[in-house]
Backbone as a chain_set.jsonl record, in Angstrom:
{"seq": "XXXXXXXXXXXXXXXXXXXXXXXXXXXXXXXXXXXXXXXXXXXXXXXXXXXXXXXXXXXXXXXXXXXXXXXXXXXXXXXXXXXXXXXXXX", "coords": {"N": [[-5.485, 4.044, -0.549], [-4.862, 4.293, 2.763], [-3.176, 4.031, 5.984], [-3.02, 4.498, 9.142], [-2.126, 4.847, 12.686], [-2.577, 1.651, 12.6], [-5.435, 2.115, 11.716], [-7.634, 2.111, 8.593], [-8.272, 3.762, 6.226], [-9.044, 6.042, 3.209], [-7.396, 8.982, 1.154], [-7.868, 11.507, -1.163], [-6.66, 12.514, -4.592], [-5.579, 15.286, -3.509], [-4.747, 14.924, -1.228], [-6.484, 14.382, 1.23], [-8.556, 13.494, 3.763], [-11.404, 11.33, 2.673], [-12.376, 9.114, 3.364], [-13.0, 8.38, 6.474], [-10.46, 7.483, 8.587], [-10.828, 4.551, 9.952], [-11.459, 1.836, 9.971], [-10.28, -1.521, 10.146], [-8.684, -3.021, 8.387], [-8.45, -2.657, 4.805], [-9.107, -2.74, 1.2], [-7.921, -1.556, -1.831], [-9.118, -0.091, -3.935], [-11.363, -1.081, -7.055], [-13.161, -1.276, -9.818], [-14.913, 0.771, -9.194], [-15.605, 0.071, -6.208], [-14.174, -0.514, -3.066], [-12.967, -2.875, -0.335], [-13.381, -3.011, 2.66], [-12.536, -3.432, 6.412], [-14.154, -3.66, 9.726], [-14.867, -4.575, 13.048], [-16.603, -7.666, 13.042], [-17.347, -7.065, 10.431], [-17.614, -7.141, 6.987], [-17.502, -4.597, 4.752], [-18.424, -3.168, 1.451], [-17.473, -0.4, 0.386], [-18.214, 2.644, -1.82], [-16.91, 5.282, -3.969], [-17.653, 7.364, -2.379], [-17.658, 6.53, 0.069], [-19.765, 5.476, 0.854], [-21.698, 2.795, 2.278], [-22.232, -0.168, 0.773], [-22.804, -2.603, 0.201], [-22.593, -5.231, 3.298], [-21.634, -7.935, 5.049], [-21.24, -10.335, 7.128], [-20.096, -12.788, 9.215], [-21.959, -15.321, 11.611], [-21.152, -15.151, 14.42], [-21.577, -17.891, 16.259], [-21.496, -19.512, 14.109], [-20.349, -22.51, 13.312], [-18.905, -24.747, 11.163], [-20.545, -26.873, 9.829], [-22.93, -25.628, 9.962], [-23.552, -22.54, 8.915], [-24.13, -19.185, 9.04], [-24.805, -16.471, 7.802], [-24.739, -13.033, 7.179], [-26.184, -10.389, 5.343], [-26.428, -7.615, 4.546], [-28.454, -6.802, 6.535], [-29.885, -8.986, 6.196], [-30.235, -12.387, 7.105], [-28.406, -15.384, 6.123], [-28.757, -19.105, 5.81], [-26.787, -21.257, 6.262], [-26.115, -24.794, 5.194], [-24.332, -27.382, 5.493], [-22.81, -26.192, 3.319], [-24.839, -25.562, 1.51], [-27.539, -23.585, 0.583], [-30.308, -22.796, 2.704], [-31.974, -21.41, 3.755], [-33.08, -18.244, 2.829], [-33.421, -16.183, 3.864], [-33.431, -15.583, 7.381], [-35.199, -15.732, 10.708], [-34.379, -13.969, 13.836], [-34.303, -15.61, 17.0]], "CA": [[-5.691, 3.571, 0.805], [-3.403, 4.883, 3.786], [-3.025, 3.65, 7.454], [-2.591, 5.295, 10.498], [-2.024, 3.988, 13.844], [-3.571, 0.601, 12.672], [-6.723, 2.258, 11.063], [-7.104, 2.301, 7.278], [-9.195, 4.718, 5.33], [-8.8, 6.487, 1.862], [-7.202, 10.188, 0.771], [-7.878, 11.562, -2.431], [-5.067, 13.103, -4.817], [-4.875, 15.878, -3.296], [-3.773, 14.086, 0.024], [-7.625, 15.056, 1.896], [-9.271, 12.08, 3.658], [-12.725, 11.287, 1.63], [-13.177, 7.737, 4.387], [-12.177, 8.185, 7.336], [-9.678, 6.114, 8.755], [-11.571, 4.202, 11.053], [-11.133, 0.425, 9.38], [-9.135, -2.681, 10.529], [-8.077, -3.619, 7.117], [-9.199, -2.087, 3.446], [-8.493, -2.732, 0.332], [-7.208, -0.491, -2.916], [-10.514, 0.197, -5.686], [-11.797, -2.005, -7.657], [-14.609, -0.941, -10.319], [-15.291, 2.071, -7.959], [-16.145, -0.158, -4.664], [-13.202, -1.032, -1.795], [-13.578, -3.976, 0.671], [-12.828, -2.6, 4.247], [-13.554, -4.67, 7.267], [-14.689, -3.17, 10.67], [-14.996, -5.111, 13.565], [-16.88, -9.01, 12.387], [-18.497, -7.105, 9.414], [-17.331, -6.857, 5.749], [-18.055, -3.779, 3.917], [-17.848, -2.132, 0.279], [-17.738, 1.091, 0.093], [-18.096, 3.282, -3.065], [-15.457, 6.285, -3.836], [-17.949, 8.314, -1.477], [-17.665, 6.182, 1.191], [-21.283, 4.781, 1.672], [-21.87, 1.49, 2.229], [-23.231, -0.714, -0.767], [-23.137, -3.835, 1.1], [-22.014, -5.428, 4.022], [-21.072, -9.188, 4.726], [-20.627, -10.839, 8.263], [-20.378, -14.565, 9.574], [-22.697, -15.348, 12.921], [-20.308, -16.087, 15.825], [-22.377, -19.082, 16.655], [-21.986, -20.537, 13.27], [-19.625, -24.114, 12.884], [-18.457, -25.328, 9.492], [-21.669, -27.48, 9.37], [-23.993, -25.155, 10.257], [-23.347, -20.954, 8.549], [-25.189, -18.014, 9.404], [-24.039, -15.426, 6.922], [-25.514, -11.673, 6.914], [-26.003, -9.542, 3.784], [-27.307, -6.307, 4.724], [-29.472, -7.067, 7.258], [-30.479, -10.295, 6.238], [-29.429, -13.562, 7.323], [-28.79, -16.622, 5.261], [-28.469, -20.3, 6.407], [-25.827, -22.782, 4.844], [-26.076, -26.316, 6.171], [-23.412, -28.365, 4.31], [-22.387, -25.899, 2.351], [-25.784, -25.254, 0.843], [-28.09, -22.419, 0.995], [-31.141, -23.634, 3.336], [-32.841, -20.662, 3.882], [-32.198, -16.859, 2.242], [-34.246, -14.746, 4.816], [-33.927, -16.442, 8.509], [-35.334, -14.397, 11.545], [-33.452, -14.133, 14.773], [-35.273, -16.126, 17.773]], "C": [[-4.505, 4.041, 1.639], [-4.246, 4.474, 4.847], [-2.475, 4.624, 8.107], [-2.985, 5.017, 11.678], [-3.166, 2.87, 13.802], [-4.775, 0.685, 11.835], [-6.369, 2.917, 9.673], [-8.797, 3.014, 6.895], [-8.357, 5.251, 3.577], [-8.33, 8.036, 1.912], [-7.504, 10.252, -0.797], [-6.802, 11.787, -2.821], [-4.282, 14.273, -4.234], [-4.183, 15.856, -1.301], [-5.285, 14.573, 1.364], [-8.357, 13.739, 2.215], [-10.639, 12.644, 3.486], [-13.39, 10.317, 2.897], [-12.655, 7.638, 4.773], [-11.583, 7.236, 7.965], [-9.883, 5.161, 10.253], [-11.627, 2.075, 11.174], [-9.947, -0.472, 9.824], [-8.603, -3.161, 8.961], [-9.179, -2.861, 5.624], [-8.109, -2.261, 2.117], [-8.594, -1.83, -1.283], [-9.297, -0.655, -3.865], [-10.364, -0.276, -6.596], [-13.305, -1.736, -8.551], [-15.495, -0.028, -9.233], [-16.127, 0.993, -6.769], [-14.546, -0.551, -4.361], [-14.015, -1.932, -0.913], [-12.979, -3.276, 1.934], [-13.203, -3.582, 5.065], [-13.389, -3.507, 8.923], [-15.487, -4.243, 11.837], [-15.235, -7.338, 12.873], [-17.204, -8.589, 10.906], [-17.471, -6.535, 8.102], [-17.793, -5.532, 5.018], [-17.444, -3.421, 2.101], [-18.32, -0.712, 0.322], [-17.508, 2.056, -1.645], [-17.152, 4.57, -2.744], [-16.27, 7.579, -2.889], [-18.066, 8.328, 0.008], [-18.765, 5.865, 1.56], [-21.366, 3.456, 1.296], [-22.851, 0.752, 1.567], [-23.704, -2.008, -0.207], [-22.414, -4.25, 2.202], [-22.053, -6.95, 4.156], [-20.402, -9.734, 6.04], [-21.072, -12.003, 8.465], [-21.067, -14.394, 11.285], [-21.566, -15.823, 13.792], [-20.286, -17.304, 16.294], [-21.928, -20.164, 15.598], [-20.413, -21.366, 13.502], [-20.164, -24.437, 11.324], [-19.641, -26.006, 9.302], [-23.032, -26.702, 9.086], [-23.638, -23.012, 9.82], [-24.448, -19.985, 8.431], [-24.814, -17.009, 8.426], [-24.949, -14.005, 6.65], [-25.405, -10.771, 6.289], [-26.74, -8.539, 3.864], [-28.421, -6.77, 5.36], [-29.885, -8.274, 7.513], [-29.643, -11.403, 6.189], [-29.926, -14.853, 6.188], [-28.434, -17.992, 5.872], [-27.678, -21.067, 5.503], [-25.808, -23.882, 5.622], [-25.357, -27.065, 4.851], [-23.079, -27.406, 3.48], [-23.822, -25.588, 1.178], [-27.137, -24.418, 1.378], [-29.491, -23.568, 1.488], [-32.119, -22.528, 3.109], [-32.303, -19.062, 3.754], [-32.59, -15.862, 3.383], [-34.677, -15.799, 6.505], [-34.485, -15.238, 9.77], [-34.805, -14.801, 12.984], [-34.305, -14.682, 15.925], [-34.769, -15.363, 19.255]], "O": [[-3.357, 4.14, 1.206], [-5.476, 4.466, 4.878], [-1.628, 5.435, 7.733], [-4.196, 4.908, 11.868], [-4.21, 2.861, 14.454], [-5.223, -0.313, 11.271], [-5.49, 3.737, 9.407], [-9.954, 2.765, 7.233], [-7.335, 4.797, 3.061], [-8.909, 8.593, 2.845], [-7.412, 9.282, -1.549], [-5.821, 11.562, -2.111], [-3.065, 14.457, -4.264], [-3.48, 16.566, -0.582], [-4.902, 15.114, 2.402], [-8.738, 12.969, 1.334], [-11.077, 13.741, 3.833], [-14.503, 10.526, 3.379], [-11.628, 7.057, 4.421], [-12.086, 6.113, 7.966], [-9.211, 5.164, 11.284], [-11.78, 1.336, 12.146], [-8.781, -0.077, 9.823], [-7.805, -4.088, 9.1], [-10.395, -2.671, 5.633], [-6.902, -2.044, 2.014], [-9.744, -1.577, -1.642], [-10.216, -1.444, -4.084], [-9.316, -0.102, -7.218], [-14.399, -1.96, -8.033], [-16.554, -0.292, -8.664], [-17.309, 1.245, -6.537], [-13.781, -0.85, -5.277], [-15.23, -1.897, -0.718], [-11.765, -3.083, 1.868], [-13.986, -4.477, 4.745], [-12.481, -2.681, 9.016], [-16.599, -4.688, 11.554], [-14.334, -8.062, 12.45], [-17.35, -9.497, 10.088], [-16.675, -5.611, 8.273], [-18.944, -5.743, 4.638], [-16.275, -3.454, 1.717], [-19.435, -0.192, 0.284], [-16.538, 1.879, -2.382], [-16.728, 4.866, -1.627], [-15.664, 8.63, -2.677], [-18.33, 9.198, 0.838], [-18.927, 5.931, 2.779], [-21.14, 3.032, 0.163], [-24.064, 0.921, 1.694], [-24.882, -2.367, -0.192], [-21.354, -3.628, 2.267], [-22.63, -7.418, 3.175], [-19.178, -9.655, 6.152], [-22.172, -12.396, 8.075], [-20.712, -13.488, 12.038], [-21.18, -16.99, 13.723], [-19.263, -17.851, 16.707], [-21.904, -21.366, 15.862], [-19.432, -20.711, 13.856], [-21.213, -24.396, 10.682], [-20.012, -25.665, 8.179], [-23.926, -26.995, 8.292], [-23.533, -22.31, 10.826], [-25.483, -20.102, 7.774], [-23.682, -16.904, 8.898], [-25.87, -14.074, 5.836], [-24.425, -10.073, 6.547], [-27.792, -8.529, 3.225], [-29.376, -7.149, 4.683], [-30.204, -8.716, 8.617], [-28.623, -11.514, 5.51], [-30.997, -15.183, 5.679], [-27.514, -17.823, 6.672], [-27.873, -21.404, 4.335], [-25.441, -23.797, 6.794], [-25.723, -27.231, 3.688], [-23.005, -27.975, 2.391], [-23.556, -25.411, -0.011], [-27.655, -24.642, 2.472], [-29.734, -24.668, 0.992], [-33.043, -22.699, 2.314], [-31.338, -18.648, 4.396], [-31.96, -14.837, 3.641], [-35.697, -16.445, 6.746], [-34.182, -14.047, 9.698], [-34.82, -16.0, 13.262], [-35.377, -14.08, 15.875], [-35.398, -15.557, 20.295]]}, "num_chains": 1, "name": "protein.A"}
């Protein structure tokens, strides 16, 4: 992982960026995925740089009430417990 002005991406060994450095925060490889983050949204990326999953909280949501989005799809937590796996946006 390497930074530059603020934005974090990956070089390989021979010092050649692979993912560009476009990321607010990323972290080192882990069973070939990295966690980066990009704006609200979570990503992993694999050592080619495509995105395996992604992982963002709803703006809207309060500790009682969690919106949570997993590639596309939203999940509901009320209390801390899954309500509904697939909600659709009104």
């Amino acid at each position: 992982m390497v930074m530059r002005n603020r934005k974090c991406g990956f070089i390989n060994e021979l010092g050649e960026i692979v993912i560009p450095l476009i990321y607010e925060t990323a972290a080192d490889f882990s069973d070939g995925m990295a966690s980066v983050k990009l704006g609200n949204t979570y990503y992993f990326l694999d050592t080619e740089g495509l995105e395996k999953l992604s992982l963002s909280l709803d703006l809207n949501s309060v500790p009682e009430r969690i919106i949570v989005k997993v590639n596309q799809s939203e999940q509901l937590y009320i209390d801390g417990k899954l309500v509904s796996a697939s909600i659709k946006k009104i």
